[in-house]
Coordinates of C-alpha atoms in Angstrom, one line a residue:
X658 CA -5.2 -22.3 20.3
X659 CA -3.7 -25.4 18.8
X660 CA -1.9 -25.7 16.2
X661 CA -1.0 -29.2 13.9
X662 CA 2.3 -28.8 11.9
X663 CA 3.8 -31.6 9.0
X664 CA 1.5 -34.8 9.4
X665 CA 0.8 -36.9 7.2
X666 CA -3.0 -36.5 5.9
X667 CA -4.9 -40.1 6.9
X668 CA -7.5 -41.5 4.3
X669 CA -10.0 -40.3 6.3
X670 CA -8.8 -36.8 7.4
X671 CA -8.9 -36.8 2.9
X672 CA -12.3 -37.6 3.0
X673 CA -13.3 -34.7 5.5
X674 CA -11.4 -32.1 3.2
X675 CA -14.6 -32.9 0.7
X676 CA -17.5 -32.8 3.7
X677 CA -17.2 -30.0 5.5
X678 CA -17.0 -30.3 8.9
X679 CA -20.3 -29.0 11.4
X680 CA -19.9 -25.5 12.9
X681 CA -18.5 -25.4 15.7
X682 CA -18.3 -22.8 18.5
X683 CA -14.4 -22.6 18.0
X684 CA -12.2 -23.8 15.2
X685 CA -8.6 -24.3 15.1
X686 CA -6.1 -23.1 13.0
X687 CA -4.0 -25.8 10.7
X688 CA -0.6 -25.0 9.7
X689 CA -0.6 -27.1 6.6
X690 CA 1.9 -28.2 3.8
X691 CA 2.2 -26.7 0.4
X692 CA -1.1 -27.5 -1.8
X693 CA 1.5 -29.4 -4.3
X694 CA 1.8 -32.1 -0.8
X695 CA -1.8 -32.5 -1.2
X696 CA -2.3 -33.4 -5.2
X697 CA -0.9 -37.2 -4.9
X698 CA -2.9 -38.3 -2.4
X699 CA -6.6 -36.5 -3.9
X700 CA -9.2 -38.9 -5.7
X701 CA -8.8 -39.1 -9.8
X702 CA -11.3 -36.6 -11.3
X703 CA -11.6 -34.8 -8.1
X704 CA -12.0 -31.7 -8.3
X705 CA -9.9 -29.1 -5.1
X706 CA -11.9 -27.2 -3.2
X707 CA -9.6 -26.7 -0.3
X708 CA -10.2 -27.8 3.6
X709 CA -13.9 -26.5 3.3
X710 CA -14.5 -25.3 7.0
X711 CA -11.5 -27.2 7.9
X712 CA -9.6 -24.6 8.4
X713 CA -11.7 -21.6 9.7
X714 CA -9.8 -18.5 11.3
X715 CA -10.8 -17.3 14.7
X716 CA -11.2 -18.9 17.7
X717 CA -14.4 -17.2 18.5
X718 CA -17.8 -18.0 18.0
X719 CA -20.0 -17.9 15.2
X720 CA -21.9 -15.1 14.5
X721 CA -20.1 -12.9 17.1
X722 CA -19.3 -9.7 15.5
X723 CA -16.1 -9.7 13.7
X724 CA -16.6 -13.3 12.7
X725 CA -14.4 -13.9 10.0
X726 CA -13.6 -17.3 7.8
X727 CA -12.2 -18.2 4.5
X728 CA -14.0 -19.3 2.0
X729 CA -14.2 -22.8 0.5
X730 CA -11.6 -22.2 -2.0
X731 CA -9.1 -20.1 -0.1
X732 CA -9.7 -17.3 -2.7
X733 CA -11.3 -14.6 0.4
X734 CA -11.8 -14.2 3.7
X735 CA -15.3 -13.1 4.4
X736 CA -15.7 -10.8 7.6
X737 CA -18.9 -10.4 8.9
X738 CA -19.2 -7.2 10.8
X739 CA -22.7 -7.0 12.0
X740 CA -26.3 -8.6 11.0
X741 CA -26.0 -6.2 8.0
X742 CA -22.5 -5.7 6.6
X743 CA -20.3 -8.5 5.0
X744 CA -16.8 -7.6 3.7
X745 CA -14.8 -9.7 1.4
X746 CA -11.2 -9.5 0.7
X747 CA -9.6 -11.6 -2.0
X748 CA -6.7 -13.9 -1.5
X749 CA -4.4 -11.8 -4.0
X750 CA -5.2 -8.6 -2.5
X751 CA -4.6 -9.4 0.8
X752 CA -1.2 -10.3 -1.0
X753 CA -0.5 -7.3 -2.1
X754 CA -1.3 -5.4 0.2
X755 CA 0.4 -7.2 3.4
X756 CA 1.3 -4.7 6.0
X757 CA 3.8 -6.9 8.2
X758 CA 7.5 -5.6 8.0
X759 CA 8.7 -7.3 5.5
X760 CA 6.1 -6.4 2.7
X761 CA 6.4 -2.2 4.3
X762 CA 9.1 -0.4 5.5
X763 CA 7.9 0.7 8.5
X764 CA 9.8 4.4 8.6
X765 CA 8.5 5.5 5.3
X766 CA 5.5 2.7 5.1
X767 CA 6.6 2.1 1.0
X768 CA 5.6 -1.3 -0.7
X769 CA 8.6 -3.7 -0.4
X770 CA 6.9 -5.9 -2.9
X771 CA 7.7 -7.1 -5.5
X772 CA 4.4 -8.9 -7.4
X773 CA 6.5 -11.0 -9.4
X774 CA 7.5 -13.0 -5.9
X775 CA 4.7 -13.8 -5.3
X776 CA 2.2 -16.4 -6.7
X777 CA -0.3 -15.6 -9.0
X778 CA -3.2 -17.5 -7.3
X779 CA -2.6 -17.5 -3.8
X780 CA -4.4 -19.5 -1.8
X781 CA -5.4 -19.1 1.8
X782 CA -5.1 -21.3 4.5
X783 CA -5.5 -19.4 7.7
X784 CA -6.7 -16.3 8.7
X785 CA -6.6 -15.8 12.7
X786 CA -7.8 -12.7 15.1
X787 CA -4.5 -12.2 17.7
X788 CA -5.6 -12.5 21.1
X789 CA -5.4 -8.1 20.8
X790 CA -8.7 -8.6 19.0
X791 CA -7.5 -6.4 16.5
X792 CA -4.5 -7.9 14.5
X793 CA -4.8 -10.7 12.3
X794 CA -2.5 -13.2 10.9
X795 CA -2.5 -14.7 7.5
X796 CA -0.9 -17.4 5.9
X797 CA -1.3 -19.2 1.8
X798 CA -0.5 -22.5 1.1
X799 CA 2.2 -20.9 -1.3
X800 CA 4.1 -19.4 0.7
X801 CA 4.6 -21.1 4.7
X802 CA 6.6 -19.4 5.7
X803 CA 5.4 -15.7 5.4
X804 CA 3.2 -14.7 8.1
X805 CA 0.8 -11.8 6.7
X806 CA -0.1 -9.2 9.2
X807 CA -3.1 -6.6 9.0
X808 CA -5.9 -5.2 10.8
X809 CA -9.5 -5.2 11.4
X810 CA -9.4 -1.7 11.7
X811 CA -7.0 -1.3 8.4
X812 CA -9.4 -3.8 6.8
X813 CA -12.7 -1.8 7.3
X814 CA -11.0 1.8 6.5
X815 CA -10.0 -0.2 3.1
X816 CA -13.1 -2.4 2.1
X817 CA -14.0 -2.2 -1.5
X818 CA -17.8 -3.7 -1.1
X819 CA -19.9 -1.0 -3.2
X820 CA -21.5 -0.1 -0.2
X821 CA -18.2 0.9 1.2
X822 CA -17.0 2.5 -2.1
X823 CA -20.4 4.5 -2.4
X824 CA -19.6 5.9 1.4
X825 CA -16.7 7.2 0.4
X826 CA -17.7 8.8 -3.1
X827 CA -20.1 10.5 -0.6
X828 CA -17.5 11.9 1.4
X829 CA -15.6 12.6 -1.4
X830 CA -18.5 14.9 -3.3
X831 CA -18.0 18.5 -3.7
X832 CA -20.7 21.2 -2.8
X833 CA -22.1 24.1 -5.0
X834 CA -22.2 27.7 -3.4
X835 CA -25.6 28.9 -2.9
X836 CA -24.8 32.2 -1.1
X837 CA -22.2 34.5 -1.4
X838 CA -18.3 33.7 -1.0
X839 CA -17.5 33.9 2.3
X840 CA -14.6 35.6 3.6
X841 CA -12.1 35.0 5.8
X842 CA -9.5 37.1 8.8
X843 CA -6.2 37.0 7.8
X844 CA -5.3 37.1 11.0
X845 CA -7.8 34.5 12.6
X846 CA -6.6 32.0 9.5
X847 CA -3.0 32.6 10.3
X848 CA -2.9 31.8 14.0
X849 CA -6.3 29.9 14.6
X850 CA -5.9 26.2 14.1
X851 CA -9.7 25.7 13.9
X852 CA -10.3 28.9 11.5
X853 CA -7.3 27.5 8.8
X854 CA -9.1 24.4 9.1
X855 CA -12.2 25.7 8.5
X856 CA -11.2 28.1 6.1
X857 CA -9.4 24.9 4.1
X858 CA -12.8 22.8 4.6
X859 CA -14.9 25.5 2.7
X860 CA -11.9 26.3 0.0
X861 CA -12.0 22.4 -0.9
X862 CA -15.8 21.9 -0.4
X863 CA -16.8 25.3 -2.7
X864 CA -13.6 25.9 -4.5
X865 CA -13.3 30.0 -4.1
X866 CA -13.1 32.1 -0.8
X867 CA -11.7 35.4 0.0
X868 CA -9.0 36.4 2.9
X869 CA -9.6 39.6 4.2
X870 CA -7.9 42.5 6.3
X871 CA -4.6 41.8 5.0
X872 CA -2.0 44.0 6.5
X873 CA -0.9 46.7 3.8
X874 CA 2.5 47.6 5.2
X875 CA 5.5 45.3 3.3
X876 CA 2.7 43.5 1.4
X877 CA 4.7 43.0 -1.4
X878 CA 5.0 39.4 -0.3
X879 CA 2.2 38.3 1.7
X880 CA 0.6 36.4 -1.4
X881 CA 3.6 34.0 -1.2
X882 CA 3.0 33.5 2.5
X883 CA -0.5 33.1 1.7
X884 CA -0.2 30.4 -0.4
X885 CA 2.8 28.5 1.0
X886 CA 0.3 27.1 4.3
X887 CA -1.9 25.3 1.2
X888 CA 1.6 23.8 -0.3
X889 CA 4.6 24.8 -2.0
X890 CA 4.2 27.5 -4.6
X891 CA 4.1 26.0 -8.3
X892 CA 6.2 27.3 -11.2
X893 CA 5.0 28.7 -14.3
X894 CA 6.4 29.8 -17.3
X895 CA 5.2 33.1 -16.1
X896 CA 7.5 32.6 -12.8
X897 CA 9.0 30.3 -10.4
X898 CA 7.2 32.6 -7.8
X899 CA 4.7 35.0 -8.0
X900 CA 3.1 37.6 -10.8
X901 CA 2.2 40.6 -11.3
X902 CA -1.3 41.1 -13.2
X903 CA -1.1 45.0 -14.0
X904 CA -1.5 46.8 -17.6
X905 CA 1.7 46.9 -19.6
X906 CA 2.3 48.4 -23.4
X907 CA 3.3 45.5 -24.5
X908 CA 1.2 42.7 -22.8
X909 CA 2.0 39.0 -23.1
X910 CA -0.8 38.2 -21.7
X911 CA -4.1 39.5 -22.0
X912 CA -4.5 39.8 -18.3
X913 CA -1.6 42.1 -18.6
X914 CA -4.1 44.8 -20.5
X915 CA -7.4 46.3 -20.1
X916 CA -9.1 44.1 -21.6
X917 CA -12.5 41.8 -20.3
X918 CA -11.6 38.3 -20.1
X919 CA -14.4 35.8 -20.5
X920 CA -14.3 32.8 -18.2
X921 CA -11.2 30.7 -18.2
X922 CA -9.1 28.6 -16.6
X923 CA -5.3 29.7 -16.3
X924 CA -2.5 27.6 -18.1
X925 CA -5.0 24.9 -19.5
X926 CA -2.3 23.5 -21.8
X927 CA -0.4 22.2 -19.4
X928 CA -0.5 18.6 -18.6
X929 CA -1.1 19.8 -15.1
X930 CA -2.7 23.2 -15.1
X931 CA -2.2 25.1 -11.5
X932 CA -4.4 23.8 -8.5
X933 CA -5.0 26.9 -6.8
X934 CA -4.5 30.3 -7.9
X935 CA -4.6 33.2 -5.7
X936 CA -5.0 37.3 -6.2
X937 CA -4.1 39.7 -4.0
X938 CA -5.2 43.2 -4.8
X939 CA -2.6 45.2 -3.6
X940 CA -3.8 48.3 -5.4
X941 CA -7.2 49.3 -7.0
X942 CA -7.8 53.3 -6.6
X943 CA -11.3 54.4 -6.9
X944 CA -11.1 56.4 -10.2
X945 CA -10.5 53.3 -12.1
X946 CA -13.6 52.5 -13.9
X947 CA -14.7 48.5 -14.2
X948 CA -12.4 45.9 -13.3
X949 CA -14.6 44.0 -11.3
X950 CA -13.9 40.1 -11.0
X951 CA -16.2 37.3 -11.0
X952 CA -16.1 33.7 -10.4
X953 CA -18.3 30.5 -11.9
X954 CA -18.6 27.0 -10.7
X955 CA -18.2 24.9 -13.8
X956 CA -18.5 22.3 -12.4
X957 CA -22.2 23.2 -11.2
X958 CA -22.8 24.4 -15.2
X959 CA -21.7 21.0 -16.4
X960 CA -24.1 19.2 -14.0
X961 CA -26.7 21.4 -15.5
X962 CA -25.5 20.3 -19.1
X963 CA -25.8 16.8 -18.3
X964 CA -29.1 17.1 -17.3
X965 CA -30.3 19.8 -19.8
X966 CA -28.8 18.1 -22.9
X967 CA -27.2 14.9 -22.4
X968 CA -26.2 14.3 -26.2
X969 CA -24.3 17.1 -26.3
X970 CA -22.5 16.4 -22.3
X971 CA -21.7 13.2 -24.1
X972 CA -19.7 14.9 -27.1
X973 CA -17.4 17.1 -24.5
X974 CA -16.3 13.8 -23.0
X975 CA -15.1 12.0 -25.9
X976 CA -14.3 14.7 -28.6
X977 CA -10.7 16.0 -27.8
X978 CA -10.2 20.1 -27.8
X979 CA -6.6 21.8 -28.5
X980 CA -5.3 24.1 -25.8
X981 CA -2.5 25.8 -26.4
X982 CA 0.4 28.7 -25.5
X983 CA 2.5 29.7 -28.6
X984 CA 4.2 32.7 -28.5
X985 CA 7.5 33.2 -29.4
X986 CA 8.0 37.3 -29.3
X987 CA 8.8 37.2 -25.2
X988 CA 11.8 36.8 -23.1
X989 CA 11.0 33.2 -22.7
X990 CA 9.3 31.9 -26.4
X991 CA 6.1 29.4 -25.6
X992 CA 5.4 26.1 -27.4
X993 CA 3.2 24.8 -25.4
X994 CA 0.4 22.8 -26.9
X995 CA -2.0 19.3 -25.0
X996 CA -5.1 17.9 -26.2
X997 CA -8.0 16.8 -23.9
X998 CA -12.0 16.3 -24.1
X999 CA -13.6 19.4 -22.1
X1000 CA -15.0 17.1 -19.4
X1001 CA -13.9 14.0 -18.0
X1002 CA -15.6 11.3 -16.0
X1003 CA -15.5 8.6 -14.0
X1004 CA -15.6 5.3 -16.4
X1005 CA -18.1 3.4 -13.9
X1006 CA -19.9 6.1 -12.0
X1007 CA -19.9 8.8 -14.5
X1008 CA -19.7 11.7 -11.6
X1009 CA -17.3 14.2 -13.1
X1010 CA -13.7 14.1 -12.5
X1011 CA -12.2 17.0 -14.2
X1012 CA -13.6 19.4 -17.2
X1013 CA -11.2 22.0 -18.7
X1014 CA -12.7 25.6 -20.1
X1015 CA -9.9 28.4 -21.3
X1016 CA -11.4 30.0 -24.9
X1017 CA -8.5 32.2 -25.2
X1018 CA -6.2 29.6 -25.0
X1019 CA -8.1 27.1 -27.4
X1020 CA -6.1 25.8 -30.1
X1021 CA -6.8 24.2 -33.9
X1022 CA -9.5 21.2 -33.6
X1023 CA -8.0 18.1 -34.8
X1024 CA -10.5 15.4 -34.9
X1025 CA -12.4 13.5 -37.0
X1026 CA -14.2 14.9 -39.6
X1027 CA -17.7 13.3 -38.7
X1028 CA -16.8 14.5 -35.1
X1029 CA -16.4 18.5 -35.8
X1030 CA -20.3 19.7 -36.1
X1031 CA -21.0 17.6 -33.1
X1032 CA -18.2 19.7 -31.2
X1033 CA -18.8 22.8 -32.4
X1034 CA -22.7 22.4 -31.4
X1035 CA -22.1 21.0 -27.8
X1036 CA -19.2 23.9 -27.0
X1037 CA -22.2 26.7 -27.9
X1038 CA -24.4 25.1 -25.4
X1039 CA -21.9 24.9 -22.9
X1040 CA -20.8 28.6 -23.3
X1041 CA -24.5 29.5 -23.4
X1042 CA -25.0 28.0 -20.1
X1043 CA -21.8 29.8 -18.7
X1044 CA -22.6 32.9 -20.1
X1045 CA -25.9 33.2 -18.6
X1046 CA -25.5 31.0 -15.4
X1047 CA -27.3 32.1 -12.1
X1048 CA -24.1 30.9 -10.3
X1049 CA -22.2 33.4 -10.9
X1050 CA -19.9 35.5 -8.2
X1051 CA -19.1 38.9 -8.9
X1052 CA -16.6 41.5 -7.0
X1053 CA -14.6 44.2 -6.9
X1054 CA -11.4 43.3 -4.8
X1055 CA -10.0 46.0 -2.3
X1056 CA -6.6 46.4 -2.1
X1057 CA -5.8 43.7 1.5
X1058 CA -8.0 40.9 0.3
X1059 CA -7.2 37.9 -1.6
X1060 CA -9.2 36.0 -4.0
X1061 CA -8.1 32.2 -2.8
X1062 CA -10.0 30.0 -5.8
X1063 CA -9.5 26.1 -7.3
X1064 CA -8.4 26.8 -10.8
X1065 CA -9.7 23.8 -12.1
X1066 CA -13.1 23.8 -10.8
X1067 CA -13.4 27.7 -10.8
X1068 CA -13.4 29.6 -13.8
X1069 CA -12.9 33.1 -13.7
X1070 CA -12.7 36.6 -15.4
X1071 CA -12.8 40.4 -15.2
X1072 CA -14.8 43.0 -16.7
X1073 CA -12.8 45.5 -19.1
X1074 CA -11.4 49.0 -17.2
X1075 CA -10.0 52.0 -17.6
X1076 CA -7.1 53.5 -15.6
X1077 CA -8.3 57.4 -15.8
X1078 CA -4.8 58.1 -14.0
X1079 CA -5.1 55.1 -11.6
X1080 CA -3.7 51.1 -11.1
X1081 CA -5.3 48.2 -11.0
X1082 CA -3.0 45.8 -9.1
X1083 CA -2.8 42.3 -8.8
X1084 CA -0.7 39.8 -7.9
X1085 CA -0.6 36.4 -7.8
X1086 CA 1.1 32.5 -7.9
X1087 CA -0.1 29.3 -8.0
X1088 CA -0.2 26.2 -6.0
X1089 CA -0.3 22.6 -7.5
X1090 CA -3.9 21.1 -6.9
X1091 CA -2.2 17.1 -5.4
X1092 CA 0.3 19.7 -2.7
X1093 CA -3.1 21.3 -1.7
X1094 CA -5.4 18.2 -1.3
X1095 CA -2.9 16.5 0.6
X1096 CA -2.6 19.8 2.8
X1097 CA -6.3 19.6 3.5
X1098 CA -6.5 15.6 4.1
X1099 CA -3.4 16.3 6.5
X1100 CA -5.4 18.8 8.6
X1101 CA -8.5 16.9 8.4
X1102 CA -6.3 13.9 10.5
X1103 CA -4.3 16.0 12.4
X1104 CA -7.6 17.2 13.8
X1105 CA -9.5 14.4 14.1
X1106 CA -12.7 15.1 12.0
X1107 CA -12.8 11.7 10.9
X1108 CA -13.8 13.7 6.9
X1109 CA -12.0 12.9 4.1
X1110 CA -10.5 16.0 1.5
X1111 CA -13.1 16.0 -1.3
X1112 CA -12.4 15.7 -5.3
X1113 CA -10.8 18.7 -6.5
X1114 CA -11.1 18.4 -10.5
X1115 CA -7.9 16.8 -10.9
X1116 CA -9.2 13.8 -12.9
X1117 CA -9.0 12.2 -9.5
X1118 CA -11.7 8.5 -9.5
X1119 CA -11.9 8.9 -6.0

């Protein structure tokens, strides 16, 4: 390919940079001065447009697939996969988001840039496919003498058309459980590459499993182990490990008691509430009466709301509720104390991102006044829907299974119990929802699926 480095432009090469030049079956690629060279020599009152098709970007021919060009005012490059798809990348993104050594270090592949070096309008003048039909080189009139590097593979996993964008919210959508929750081998998940796979595909996809046939001898720990393959183990203020859910005299928790507990989500006044939870009944003798857990999508319920009553879906997205932990009469005193709307959503698509349900831990509402019977009306109708949901999951763990559930998708709850002389035993930990996701994504690529980890109520826009 040739290239034409610091000339002089004549009057007539001037002329051709405002008519564009015929298509031809190859077009070369101009290393050309800064666009300041250019000013002095442009007609008064002209208007810059750029080397329209003067400076096209692969030397292959039009309408091949892959054909890609800049357009007329160095803003994008336009690639044209196939009859159908057209991707376009702008100027300043392609800035950004350079992947030649300089712009990321290659051993941890961190941005090395810094925007403020770089102009705020670049402009492109080249764009060229390496003779690897893969790589491509890009340069701006701005800045000549950084080389951009990326690929056409890098480009396509990363296009933002809304076709492309809708693709990947596809991907990205969770599933509502049908069935029953399925359970899993403890010993097929821990030594089964495909099984921990699949068992992390249907944890992410539904949000709640079971493992099963855990071994009973020395299972004071397995819970940890459990949870330490789906990411490091989250502290609480109940714990920098695990927990013990068990009746006490002096509970600090409900959970702690005999007690029912309606749905909830655990720790909802944190900033970051626990990802996963898990609950491994190490001890539930026959004689103790009720006890039995059960499990709701909410996410499915707050579909269902939006559908149902739409005014009132509306209301949980914008009108904040209190949760809170205050509790001072325990070894370590509570404060804790966040404010949030119920559900949150996507600003553009409006799918639902996260939504946040924990009635015993519901603080003071502090809104405005006009906004209070509005609240008040839309929470009944949500916890009417809950309360009588045909999506509900209900069990009775046996002491060598685990409940594995997403506690920000999944709420959950227990009927009240009596002991007569026996234990109910429980114990538990958490794992932060980004640690698990990423544990998933990882698999999925180490595997080769070619899936992506779906949304996991994290307030994710994915």
């Amino acid at each position: 390919m040739n290239v034409i480095r610091n000339f002089t432009p004549s009057a007539r090469l001037l002329k051709n940079l405002h008519t564009p030049f015929p298509r031809q079956t190859c077009q070369l690629n101009l290393c050309l001065p800064k666009l300041s060279y250019w000013r002095p020599f442009l007609r008064k009152n002209s208007v810059w447009n750029g080397p329209k098709n003067f400076l096209k970007t692969s030397a292959k021919p039009i309408g091949m697939k892959n054909d890609l060009e800049i357009d007329h005012d160095g803003s994008q490059v336009l690639i044209q996969w196939n009859e159908s798809e057209l991707s376009k990348y702008h100027s300043i993104w392609l800035r950004c988001n350079c992947q030649c050594d300089k712009c990321i270090q290659a051993h941890s592949g961190q941005k090395l840039i810094d925007v403020m070096s770089i102009p705020e309008k670049p402009t492109l003048c080249s764009a060229v496919i390496q003779p690897d039909g893969n790589s491509v080189h890009l340069q701006w009139f701005e800045e000549p003498d950084h080389v951009g590097v990326v690929t056409l593979d890098w480009l396509k996993k990363n296009c933002y058309s809304q076709q492309a964008r809708s693709n990947r919210a596809d991907m990205c959508e969770y599933k509502f459980l049908k069935g029953d929750i399925d359970y899993f081998d403890y010993e097929q998940v821990s030594s089964c590459k495909k099984t921990f796979l699949r068992y992390l595909k249907y944890l992410n996809e539904y949000g709640v499993c079971i493992i099963d046939r855990i071994p009973t001898e020395n299972d004071e720990h397995k819970v940890i182990e459990i949870a330490e393959r789906l990411g490091p183990i989250q502290s609480t203020l109940y714990g920098s490990q695990r927990f013990d859910v068990k009746t006490e005299e002096r509970p600090i928790n409900i959970a702690y008691s005999s007690m029912g507990i309606e749905y909830h989500m655990d720790l909802a006044y944190y900033e970051s509430a626990p990802g996963i939870q898990l609950l491994h009944c190490v001890r539930f003798d026959d004689k103790v009466v009720g006890g039995e857990s059960f499990f709701l999508d909410i996410f499915y319920v707050v579909e269902e709301l939006r559908n149902r009553f739409p005014v009132e879906f509306e209301t949980l997205c914008t009108v904040p509720a209190t949760f809170q932990k205050i509790h001072f009469k325990r070894e370590n005193p509570a404060a804790f104390q966040y404010q949030r709307p119920h559900i949150n959503v996507h600003p553009v698509t409006r799918h639902i991102t996260a939504v946040t349900w924990s009635p015993p831990f519901e603080g003071i509402l502090h809104v405005r006044e006009e906004d209070v019977e509005p609240y008040y009306r839309a929470y009944r109708r949500l916890a009417q829907l809950l309360k009588y949901s045909d999506a509900k999951k209900e069990l009775r763990l046996k002491r060598g299974q685990c409940a594995v559930f997403n506690n920000r998708r999944i709420v959950h709850g227990r009927k009240a119990f009596e002991l007569n002389g026996g234990q109910r035993h429980m114990k538990g930990c958490y794992v932060n929802i980004d640690d698990f996701k990423s544990t998933v994504q990882v698999e999925h690529l180490k595997q080769g699926t070619g899936e992506l980890a779906r949304r996991v109520g994290n307030q994710c826009l994915f």
